[in-house]
CSV table of C-alpha atoms in Angstrom, one decimal:
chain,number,residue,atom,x,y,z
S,85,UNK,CA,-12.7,-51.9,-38.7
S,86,UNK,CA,-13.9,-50.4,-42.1
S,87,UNK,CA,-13.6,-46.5,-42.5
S,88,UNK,CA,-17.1,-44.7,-43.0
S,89,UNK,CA,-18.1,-44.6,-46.7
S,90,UNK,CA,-16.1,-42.0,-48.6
S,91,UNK,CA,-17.1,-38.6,-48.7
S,92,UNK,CA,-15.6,-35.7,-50.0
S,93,UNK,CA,-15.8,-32.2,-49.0
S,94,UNK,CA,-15.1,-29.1,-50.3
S,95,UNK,CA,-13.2,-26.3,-48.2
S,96,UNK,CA,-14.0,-22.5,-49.2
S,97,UNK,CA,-11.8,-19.4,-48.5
S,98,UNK,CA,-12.0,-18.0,-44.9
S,99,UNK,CA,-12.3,-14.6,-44.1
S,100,UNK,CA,-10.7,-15.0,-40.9
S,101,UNK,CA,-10.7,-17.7,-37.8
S,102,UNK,CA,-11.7,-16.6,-34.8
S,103,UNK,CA,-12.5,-18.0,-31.2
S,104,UNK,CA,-11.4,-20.6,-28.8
S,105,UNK,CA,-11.6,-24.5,-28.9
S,106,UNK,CA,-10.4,-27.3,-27.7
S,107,UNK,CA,-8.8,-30.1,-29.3
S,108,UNK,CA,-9.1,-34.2,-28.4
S,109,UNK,CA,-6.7,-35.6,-26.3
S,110,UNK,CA,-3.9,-36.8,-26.8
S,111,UNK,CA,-3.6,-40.2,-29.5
S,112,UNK,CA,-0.2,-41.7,-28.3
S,113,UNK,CA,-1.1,-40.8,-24.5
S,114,UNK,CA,-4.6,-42.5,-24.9
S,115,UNK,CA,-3.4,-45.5,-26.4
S,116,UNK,CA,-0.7,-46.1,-23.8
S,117,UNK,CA,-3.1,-45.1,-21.2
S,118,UNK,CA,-5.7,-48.2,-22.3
S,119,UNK,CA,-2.8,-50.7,-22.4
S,120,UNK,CA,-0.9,-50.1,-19.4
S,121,UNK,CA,-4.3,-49.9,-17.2
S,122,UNK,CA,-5.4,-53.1,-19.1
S,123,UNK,CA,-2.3,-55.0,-17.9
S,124,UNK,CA,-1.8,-52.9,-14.1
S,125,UNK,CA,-4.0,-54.8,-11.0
S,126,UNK,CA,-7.0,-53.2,-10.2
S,127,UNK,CA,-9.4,-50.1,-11.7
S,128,UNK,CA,-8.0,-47.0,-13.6
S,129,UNK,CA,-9.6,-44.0,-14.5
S,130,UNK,CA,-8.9,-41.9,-18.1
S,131,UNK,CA,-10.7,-38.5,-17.9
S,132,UNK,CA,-10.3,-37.2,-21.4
S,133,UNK,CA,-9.9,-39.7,-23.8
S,134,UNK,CA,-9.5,-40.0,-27.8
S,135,UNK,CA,-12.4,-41.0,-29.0
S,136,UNK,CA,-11.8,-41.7,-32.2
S,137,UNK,CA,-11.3,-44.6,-34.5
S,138,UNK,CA,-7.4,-45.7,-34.2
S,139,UNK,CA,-8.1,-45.7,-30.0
S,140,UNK,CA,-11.1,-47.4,-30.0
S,141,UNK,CA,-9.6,-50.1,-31.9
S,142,UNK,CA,-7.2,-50.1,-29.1
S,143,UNK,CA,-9.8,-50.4,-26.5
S,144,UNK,CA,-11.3,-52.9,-28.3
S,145,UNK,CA,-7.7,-54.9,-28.3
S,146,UNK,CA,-7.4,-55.2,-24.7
S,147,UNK,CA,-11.2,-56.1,-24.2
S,148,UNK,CA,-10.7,-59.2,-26.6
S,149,UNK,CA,-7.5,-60.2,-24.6
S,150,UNK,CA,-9.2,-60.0,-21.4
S,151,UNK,CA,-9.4,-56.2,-19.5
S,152,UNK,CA,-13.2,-55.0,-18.6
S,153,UNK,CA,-13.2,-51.1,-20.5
S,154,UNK,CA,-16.4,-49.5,-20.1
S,155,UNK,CA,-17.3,-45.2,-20.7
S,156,UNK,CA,-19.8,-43.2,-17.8
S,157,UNK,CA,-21.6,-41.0,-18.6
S,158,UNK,CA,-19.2,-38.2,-17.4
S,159,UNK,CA,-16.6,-39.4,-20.2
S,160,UNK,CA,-14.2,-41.1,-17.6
S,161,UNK,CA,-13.4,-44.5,-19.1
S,162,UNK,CA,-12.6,-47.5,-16.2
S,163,UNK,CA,-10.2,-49.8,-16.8
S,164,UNK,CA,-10.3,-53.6,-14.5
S,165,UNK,CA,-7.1,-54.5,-15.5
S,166,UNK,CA,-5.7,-58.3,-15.8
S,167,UNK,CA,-1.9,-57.9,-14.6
S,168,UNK,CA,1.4,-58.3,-16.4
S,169,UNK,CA,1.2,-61.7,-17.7
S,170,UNK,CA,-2.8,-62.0,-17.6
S,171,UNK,CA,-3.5,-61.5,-20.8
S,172,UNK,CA,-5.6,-63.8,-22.7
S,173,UNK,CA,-5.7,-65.8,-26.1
S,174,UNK,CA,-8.8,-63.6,-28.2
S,175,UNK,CA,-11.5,-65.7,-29.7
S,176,UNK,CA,-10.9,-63.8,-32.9
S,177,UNK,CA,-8.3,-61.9,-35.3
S,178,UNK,CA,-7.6,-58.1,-34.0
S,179,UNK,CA,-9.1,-55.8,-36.3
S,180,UNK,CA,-7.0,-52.8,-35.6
S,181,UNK,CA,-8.3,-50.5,-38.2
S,182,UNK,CA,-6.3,-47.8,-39.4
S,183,UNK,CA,-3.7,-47.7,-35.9
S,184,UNK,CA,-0.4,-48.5,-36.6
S,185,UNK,CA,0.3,-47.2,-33.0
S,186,UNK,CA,-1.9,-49.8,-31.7
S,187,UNK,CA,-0.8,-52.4,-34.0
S,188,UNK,CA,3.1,-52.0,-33.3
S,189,UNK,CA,2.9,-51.6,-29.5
S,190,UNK,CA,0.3,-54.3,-29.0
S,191,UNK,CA,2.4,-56.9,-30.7
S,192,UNK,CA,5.4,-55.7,-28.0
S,193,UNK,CA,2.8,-56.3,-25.5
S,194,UNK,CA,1.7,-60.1,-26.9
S,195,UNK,CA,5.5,-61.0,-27.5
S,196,UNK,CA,6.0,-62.2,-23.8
S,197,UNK,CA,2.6,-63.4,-23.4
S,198,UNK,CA,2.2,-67.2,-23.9
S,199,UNK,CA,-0.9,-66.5,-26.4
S,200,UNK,CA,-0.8,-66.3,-30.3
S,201,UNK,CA,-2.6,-63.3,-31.6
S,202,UNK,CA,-3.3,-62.8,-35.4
S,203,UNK,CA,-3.5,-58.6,-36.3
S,204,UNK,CA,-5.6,-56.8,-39.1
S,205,UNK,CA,-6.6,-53.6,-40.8
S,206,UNK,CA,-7.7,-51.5,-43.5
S,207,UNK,CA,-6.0,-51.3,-46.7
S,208,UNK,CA,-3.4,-48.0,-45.7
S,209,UNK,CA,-2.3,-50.4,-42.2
S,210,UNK,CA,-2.3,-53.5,-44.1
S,211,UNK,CA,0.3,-51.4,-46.7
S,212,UNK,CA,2.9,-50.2,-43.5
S,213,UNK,CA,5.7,-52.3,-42.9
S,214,UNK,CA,6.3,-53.8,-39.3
S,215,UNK,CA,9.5,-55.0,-39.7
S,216,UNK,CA,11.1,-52.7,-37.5
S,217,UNK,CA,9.0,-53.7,-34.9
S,218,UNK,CA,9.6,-57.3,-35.9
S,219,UNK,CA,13.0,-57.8,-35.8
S,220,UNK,CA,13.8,-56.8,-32.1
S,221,UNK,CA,10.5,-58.9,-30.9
S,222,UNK,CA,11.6,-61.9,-32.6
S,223,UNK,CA,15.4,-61.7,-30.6
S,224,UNK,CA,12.7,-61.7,-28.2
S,225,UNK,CA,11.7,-65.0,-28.6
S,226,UNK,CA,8.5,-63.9,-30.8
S,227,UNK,CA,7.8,-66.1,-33.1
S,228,UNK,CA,5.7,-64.1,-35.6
S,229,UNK,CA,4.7,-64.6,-39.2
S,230,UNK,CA,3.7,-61.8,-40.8
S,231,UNK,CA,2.2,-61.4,-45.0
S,232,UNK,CA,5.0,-60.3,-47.9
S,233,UNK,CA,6.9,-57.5,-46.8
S,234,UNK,CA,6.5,-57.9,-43.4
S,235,UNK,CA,3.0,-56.5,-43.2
S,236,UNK,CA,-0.4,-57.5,-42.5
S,237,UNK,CA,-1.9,-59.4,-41.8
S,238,UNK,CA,0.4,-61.6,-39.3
S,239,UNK,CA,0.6,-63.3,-36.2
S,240,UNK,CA,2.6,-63.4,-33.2
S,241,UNK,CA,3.2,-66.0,-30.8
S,242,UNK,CA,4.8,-65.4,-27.9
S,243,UNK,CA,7.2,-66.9,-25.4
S,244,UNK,CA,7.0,-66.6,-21.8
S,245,UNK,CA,9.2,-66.2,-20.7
S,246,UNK,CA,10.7,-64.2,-22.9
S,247,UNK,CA,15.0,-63.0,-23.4
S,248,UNK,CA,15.3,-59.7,-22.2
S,249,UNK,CA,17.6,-58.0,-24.6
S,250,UNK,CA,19.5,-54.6,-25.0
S,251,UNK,CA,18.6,-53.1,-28.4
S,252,UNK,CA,19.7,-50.6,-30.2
S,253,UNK,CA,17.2,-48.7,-32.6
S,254,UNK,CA,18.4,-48.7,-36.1
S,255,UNK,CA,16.2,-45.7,-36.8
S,256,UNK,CA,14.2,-43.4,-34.5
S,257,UNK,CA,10.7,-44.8,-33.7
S,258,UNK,CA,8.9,-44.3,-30.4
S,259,UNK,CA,6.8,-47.2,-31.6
S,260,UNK,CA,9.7,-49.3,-32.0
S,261,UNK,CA,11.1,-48.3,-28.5
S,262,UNK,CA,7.5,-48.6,-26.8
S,263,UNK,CA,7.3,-52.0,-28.6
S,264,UNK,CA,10.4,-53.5,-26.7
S,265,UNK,CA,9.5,-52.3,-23.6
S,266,UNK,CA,6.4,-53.4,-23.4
S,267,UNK,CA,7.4,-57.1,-24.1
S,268,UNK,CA,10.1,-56.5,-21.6
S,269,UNK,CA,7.4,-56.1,-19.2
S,270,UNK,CA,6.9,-59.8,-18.6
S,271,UNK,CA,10.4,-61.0,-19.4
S,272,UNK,CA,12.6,-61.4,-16.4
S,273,UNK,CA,15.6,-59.4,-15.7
S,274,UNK,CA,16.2,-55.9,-17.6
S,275,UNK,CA,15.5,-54.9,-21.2
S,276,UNK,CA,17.2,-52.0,-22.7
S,277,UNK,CA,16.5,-50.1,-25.3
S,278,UNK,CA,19.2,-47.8,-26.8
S,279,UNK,CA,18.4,-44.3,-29.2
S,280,UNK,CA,20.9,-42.6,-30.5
S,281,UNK,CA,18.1,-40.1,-31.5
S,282,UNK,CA,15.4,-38.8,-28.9
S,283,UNK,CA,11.8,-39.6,-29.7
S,284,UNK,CA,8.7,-38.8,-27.9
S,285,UNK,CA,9.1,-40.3,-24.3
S,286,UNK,CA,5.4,-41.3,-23.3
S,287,UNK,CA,5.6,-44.4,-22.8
S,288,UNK,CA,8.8,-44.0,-20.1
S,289,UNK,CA,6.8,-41.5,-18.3
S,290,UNK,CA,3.4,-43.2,-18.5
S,291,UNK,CA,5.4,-46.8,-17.0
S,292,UNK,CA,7.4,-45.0,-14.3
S,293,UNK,CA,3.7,-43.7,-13.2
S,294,UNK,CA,1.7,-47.5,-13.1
S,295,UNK,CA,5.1,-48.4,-11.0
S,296,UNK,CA,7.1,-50.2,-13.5
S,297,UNK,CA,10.9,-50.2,-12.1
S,298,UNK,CA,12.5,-48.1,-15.5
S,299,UNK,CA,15.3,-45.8,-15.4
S,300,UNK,CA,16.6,-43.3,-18.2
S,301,UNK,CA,20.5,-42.6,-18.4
S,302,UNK,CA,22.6,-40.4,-21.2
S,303,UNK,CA,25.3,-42.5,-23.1
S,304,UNK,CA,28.0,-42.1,-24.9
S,305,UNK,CA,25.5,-44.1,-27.6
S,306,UNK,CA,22.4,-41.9,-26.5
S,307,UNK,CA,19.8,-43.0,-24.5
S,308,UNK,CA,19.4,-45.9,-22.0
S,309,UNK,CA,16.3,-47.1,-21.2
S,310,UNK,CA,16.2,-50.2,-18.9
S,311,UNK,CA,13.0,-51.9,-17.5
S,312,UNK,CA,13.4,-54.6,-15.1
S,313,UNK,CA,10.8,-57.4,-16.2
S,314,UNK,CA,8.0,-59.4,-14.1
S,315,UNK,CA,6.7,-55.8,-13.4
S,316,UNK,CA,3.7,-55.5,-11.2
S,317,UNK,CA,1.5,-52.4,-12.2
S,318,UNK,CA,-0.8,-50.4,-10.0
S,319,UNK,CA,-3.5,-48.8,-11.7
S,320,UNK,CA,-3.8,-45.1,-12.4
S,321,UNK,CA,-5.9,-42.1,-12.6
S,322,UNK,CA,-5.0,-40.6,-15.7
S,323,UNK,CA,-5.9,-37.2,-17.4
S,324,UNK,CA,-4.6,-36.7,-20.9
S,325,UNK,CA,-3.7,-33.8,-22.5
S,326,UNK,CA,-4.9,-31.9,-25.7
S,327,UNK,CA,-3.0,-33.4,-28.6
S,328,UNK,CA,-0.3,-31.1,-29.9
S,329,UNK,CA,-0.8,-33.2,-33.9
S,330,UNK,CA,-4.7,-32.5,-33.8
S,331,UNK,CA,-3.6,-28.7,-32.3
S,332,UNK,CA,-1.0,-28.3,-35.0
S,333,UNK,CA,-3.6,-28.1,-37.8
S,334,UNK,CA,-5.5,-24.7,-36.4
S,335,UNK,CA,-1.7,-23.5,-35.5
S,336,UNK,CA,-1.1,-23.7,-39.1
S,337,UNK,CA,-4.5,-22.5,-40.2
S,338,UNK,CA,-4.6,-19.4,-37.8
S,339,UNK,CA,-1.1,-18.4,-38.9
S,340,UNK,CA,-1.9,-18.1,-42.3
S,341,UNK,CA,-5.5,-17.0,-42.8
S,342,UNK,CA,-5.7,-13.0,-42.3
S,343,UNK,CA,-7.1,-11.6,-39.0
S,344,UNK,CA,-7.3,-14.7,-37.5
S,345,UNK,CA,-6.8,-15.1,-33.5
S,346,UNK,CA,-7.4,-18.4,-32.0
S,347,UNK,CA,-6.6,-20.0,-28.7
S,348,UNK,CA,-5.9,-23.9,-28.7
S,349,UNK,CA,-6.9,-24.9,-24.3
S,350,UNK,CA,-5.4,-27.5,-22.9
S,351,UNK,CA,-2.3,-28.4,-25.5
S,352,UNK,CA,0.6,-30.8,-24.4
S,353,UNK,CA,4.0,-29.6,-24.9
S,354,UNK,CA,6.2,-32.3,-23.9
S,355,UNK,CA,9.2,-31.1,-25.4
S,356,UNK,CA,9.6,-34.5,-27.4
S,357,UNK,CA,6.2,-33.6,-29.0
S,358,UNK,CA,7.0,-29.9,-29.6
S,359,UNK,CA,9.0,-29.1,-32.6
S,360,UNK,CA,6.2,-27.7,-34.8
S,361,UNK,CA,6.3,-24.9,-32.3
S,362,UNK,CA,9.5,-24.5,-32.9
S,363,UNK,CA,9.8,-24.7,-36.3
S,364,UNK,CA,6.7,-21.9,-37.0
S,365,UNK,CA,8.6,-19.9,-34.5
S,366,UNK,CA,11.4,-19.8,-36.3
S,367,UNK,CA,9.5,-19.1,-39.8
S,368,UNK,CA,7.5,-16.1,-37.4
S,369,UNK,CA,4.8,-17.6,-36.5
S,370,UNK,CA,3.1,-15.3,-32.9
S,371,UNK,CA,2.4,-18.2,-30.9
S,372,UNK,CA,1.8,-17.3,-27.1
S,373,UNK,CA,1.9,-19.9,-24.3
S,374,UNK,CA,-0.9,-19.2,-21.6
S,375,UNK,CA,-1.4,-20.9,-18.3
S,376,UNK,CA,1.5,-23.3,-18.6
S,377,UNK,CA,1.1,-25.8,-16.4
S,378,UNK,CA,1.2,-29.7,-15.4
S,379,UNK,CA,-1.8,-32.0,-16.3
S,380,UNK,CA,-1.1,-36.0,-16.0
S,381,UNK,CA,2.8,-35.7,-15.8
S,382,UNK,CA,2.8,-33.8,-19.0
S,383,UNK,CA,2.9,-30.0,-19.5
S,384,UNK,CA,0.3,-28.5,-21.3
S,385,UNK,CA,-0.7,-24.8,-21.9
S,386,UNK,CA,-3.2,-22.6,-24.1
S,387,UNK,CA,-1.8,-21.5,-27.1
S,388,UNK,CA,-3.1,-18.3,-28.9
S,389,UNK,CA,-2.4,-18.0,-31.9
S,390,UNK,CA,-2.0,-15.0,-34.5
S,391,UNK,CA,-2.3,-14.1,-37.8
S,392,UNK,CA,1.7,-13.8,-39.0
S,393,UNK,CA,3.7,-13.5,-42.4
S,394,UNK,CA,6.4,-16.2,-42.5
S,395,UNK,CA,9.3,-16.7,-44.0
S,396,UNK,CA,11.2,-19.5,-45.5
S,397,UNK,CA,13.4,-21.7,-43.0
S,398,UNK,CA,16.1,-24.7,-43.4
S,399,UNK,CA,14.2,-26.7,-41.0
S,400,UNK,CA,16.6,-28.1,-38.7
S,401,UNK,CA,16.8,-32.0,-39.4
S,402,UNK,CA,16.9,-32.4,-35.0
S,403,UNK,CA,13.6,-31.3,-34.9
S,404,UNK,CA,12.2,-34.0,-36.9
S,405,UNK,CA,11.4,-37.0,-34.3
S,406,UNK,CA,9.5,-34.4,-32.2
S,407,UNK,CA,7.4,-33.1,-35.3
S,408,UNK,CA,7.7,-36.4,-37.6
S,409,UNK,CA,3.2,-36.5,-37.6
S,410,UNK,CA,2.9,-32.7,-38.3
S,411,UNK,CA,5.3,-32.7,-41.5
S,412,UNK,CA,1.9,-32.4,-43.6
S,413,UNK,CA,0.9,-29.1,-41.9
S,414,UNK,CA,4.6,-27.7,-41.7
S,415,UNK,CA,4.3,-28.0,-45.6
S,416,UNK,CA,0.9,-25.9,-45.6
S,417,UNK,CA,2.6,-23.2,-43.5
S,418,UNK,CA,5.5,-23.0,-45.9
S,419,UNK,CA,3.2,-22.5,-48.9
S,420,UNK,CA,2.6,-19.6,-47.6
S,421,UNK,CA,6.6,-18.5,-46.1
S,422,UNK,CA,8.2,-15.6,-48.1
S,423,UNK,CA,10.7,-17.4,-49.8
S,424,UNK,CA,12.0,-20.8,-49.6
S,425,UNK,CA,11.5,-23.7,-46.9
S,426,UNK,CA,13.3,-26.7,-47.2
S,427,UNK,CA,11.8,-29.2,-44.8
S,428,UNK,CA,14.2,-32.8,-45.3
S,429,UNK,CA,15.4,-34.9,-42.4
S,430,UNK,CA,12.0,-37.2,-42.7
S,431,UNK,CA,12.7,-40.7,-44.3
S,432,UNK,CA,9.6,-41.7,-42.1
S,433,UNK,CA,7.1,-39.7,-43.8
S,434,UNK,CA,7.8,-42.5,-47.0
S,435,UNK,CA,6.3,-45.2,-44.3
S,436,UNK,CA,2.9,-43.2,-42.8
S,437,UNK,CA,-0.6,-44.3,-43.5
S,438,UNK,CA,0.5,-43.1,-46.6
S,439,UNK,CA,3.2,-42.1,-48.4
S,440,UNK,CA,3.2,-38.5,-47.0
S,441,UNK,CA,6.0,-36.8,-48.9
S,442,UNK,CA,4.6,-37.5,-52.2
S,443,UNK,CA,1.0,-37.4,-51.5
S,444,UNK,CA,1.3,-33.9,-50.0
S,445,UNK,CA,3.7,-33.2,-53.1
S,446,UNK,CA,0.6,-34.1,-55.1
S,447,UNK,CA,-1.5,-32.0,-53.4
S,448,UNK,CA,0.2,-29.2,-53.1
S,449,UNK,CA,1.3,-28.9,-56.5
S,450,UNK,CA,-2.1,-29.3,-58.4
S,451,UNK,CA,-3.4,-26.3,-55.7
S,452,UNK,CA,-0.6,-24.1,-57.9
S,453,UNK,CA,2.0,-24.6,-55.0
S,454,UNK,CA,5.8,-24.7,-56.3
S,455,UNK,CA,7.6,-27.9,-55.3
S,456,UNK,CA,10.2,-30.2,-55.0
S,457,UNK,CA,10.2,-33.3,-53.9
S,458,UNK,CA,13.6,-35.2,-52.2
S,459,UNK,CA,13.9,-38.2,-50.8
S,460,UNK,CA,13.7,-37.1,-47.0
S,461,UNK,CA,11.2,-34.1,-47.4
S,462,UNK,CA,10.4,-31.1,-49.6
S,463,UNK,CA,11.7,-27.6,-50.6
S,464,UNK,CA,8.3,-25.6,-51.3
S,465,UNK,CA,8.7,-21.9,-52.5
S,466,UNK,CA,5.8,-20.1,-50.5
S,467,UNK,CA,3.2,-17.3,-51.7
S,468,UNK,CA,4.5,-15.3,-49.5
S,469,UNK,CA,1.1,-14.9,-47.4
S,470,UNK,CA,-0.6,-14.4,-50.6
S,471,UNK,CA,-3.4,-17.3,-50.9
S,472,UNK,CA,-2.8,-20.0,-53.2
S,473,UNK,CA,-4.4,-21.3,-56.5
S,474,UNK,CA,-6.4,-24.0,-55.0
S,475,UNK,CA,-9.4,-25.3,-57.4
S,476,UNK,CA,-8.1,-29.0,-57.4
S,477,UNK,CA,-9.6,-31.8,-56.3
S,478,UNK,CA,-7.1,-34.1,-53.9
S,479,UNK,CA,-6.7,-37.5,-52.9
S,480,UNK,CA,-6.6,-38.2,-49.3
S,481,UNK,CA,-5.0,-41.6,-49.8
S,482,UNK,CA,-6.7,-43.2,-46.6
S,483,UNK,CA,-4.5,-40.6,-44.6
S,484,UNK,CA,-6.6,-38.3,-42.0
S,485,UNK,CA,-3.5,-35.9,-41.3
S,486,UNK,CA,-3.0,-35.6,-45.8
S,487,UNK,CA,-6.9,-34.9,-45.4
S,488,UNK,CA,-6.8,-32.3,-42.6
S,489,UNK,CA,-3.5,-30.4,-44.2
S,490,UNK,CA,-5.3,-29.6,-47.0
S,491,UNK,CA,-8.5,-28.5,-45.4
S,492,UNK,CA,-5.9,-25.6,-43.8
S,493,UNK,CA,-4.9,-25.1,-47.2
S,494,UNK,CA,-8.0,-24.4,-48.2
S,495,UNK,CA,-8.6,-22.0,-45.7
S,496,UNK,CA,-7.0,-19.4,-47.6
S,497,UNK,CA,-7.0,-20.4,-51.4
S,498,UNK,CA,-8.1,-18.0,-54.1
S,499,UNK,CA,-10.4,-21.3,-55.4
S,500,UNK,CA,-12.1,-23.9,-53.5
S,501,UNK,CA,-10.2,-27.0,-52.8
S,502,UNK,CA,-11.9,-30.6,-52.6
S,503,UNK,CA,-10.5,-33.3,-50.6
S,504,UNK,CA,-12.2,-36.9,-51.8
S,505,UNK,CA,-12.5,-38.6,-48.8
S,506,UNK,CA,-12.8,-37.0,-45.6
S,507,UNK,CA,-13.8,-39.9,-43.3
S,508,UNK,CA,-10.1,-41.3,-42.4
S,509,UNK,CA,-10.6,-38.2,-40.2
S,510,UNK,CA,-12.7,-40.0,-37.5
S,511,UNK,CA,-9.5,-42.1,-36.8
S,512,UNK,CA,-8.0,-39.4,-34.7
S,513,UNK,CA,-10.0,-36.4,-35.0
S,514,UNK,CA,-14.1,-37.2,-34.9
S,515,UNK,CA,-14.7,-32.9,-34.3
S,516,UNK,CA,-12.3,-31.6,-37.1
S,517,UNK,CA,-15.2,-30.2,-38.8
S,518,UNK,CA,-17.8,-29.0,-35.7
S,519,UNK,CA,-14.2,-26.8,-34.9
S,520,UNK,CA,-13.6,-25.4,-38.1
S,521,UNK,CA,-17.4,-24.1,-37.6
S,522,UNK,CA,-16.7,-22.7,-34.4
S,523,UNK,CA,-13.9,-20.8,-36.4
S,524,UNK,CA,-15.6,-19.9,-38.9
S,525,UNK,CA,-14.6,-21.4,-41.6
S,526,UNK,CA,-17.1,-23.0,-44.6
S,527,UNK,CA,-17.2,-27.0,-45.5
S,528,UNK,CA,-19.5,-28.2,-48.1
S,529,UNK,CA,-19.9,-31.8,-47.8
S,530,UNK,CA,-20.4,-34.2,-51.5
């Protein structure tokens, strides 16, 4: 799946944002919504859907391994699904774009399905390491041989029936986690998984709720999750939440930009999803919860948000795994902080579609923002609500969240900033830009 040709686009000051939008739902609830209705008995029904690039790949996916996906015209998407254990050998290699969601929980899914299974993608997936997801697969029963490096492309052929196993994850990943479970779907007997360190829990809500027979205990160790195998699904009707990463960039950008006020409908605040609230909270960020309520199994509320002055934090390094995708727009809101904020605590960030510590470092830095760069994270000394340099021209690096950071930035610069390619965008966001209209802000495309 090849990106759109580049284009760049240039971001001009804002005066101020103003109004209310909506944001797309929910990436790692859509994609687990697609699989786990592609493998449950019968039809499911996913009102409110990611549309963009990285899900569609993964709708793709399960279409080429067997499941019948179609959209109506009202935007519900149906899925016939094939049962634990249906899936079937694709004619071809999957392409899965830019998704290294889909890419890392799929090959859970194919590891304890008798079928082989080769996986592809663009330049920034085919440069991510799946080793992580590798190694536990492959004690599995997985055999899977994967390019130098451990990356893409590879393939995975997989045993049925496969070892359940209790595993313990060397480093928190809810891809990792999802990844086991999944192949310990259609392995018989219980798979655990074991993290010492929380992460987002989708997946064990989203399996309880097709019937899957998974329970979640504290440890001395952390969390157990076990899954007894041979599951049999029932299918679903799902609605999924606004996604708190694509509602994090307008939290940032209404923060900082003077006189703005903006309300974000329809945001999911699972608490292993949340820290971004947190951490702008802490920094004094006014961000108002409205409505709270429950949509899907997940709660979800408006969020208006206010033009504040912030101040520099120590970002607390437990927040991290519930924040780890909106470390790019926590640095744009410290650029702006009174003082210092030293966000560390995210080795991950080294391992993104790009390498997201020093391509924001990068970024930042040529805008006329004071940095330093560390191995986990970065200090950044902020303006103190004064608007930055800006006048540079950025490189996105293939990285839609790198690209959508520095449109925020941008958004209250004392010079236009430029990002070079705008299109990786479309892979989780396709109406970034008709929303920063409906704000008010200004985008001139190259």
């Amino acid at each position: 799946m090849a990106h759109p040709l580049p284009r760049s686009v240039t971001i001009h000051p804002a005066a101020r944002l103003q109004g209310r939008i909506r944001v797309p739902g929910d990436k790692s609830i859509s994609h687990r919504a697609l699989m786990l209705s592609a493998i449950a008995i019968g039809e499911s029904r996913i009102e409110g859907l990611l549309e963009g690039e990285d899900v569609l790949a993964t709708a793709a996916a399960m279409r080429a391994m067997g499941a019948t996906i179609s959209r109506g015209d009202d935007a519900i998407w149906r899925v016939h699904g094939v049962g634990v254990g249906g899936l079937l050998q694709p004619a071809t290699a999957l392409d899965m774009g830019n998704s290294g969601t889909s890419t890392r929980l799929l090959m859970g899914l194919v590891a304890s399905h008798p079928i082989t299974v080769t996986f592809t993608g663009d330049a920034s997936l085919s440069g991510r390491p799946m080793n992580r997801v590798i190694a536990p697969l492959g004690l599995m029963g997985a055999d899977i041989t994967a390019s130098p490096g451990g990356r893409l492309p590879l393939m995975v052929r997989g045993l049925c029936p496969a070892i359940p196993i209790t595993y313990t994850l060397p480093v928190a990943s809810a891809q990792v986690k999802s990844a086991v479970l999944l192949a310990g779907l259609n392995a018989p007997g219980i798979t655990r998984v074991v993290e010492p360190v929380a992460t987002r829990d989708h997946s064990e809500r989203m399996l309880a709720g097709f019937g899957a027979q998974l329970t979640v205990e504290q440890s001395e160790t952390g969390r157990v999750i076990s899954i007894e195998g041979e599951a049999n699904l029932k299918p679903q009707s799902i609605t999924v939440p606004g996604d708190p990463s694509s509602a994090a960039f307008w939290m940032v950008a209404a923060t900082i930009v003077p006189g703005s006020d903006v309300v974000i409908e329809n945001v999911g605040l699972n608490a292993t999803r949340a820290g971004l609230v947190t951490a702008l909270r802490l920094m004094g960020a006014d961000i108002e919860e409205q409505d709270a309520r429950t949509v899907g199994g997940e709660p979800v509320a408006d969020l208006r948000v206010r033009h504040a002055t912030l101040r520099g934090i120590d970002v607390p390094h437990d927040l991290a795994p519930s924040m780890i995708d909106e470390y790019p727009a926590l640095f744009v809101a410290a650029s702006f902080a009174q003082g210092r904020t030293i966000a560390r605590g995210a080795d991950e960030l080294r391992v993104k579609e790009s390498d997201r510590i020093a391509v924001m470092l990068a970024a930042l830095t040529a805008n006329g923002v004071s940095c330093e760069e560390h191995e986990d994270g970065l200090t950044i000394t902020g303006t103190g609500g004064e608007p930055i340099a800006g006048g540079a021209t950025i490189a996105s690096n293939l990285d839609h969240r790198i690209a959508m950071s520095m449109v925020v930035a941008g958004l209250h610069a004392q010079k236009a900033i430029t990002i070079d390619d705008a299109s990786p965008i479309a892979t989780s966001f396709p109406n970034f830009f008709d929303l920063l209209q409906t704000l008010g802000g200004d985008a001139t495309w190259g």
